Steps between C-alpha positions, in 0.01 A plus 500: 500500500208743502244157612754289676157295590438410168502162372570385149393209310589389165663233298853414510667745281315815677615349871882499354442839351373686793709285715819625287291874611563455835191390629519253780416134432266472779276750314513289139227256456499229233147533283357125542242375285335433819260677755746719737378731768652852472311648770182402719223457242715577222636197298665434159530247229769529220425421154701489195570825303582399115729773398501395243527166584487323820852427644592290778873446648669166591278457797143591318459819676302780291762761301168750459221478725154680556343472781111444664435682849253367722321693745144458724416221165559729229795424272699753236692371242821764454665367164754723477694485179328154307366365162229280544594144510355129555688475838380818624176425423448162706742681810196725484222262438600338798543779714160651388246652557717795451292859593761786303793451234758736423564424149790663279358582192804584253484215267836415296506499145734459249592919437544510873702167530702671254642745702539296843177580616340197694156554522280329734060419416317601231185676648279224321745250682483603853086540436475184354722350849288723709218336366562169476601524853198652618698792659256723635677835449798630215717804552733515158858597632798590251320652239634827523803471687763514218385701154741218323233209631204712555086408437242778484248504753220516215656135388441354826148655534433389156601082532272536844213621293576246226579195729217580733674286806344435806762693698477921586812659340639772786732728300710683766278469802577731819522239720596104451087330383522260777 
């Protein structure tokens, strides 16, 4: 109500959700896995969002999705909540070169899957994607958002030092690095 210009997009269960919230169909936007303009020089490309897995319904439409934003020929890849999977990898390969990622870096393990806790990348997983992708730029996302899930920032400034990747790490920039 407060942005009755906005426009939403998202995958089929998050259209019948805000839907059911009273926002108008005309503003809900299916996520495609498929360049779509959202507004002049501003385009986007869903990808698949494993969380844990990757789901599709009857139809093949994504359950989870990330997405890339394209703008003046620079991409960002916005993962959202994902592990790092095959499929997510060639959606990406294809749509590269890809300048930023915003990777979630609260890996799952078995004490956290314990209590219900779905974790998303390990930090040595999302650098090791980011890499192999040949992203340019990382900004780690997630890793202290819940205390239940959390990673230290040392641990993420350590792996970097240890991996050595060919991307720069941004850990909470001031403005988006693209």
């Amino acid at each position: 109500r407060a942005s009755p210009a906005a426009r939403f997009m998202g995958p089929p269960s998050v259209l019948r959700l805000l839907a059911e919230w009273g926002v108008e169909e005309g503003r809900l936007f299916p996520a495609r896995e498929a360049w779509e303009p959202l507004a002049p020089g501003l385009s986007v490309h869903a990808v698949p969002a494993a969380h844990p897995e990757i789901r599709r319904d009857p139809e093949g439409r994504l359950d989870c999705v990330g997405f890339v934003l394209q703008r003046a020929g620079r991409r960002a890849y916005l993962a959202g909540d994902t592990s790092v999977k095959q499929a997510l990898i060639d959606a990406l390969a294809k749509l590269a070169p890809i300048d930023v990622a915003v990777l979630p870096v609260n890996e799952p393990n078995f004490f956290r899957a314990r209590r219900g806790i779905i974790g998303n990348m390990s930090v040595r997983e999302a650098f090791a994607m980011a890499d192999e992708l040949g992203i340019g730029t990382v900004v780690p996302v997630h890793w202290d958002m819940f205390a239940a899930n959390a990673v230290g920032l040392d641990e993420i400034r350590a792996v970097y030092a240890q991996m050595q990747p060919a991307f720069s790490l941004s850990i909470q920039p001031a403005h988006f690095p693209v």
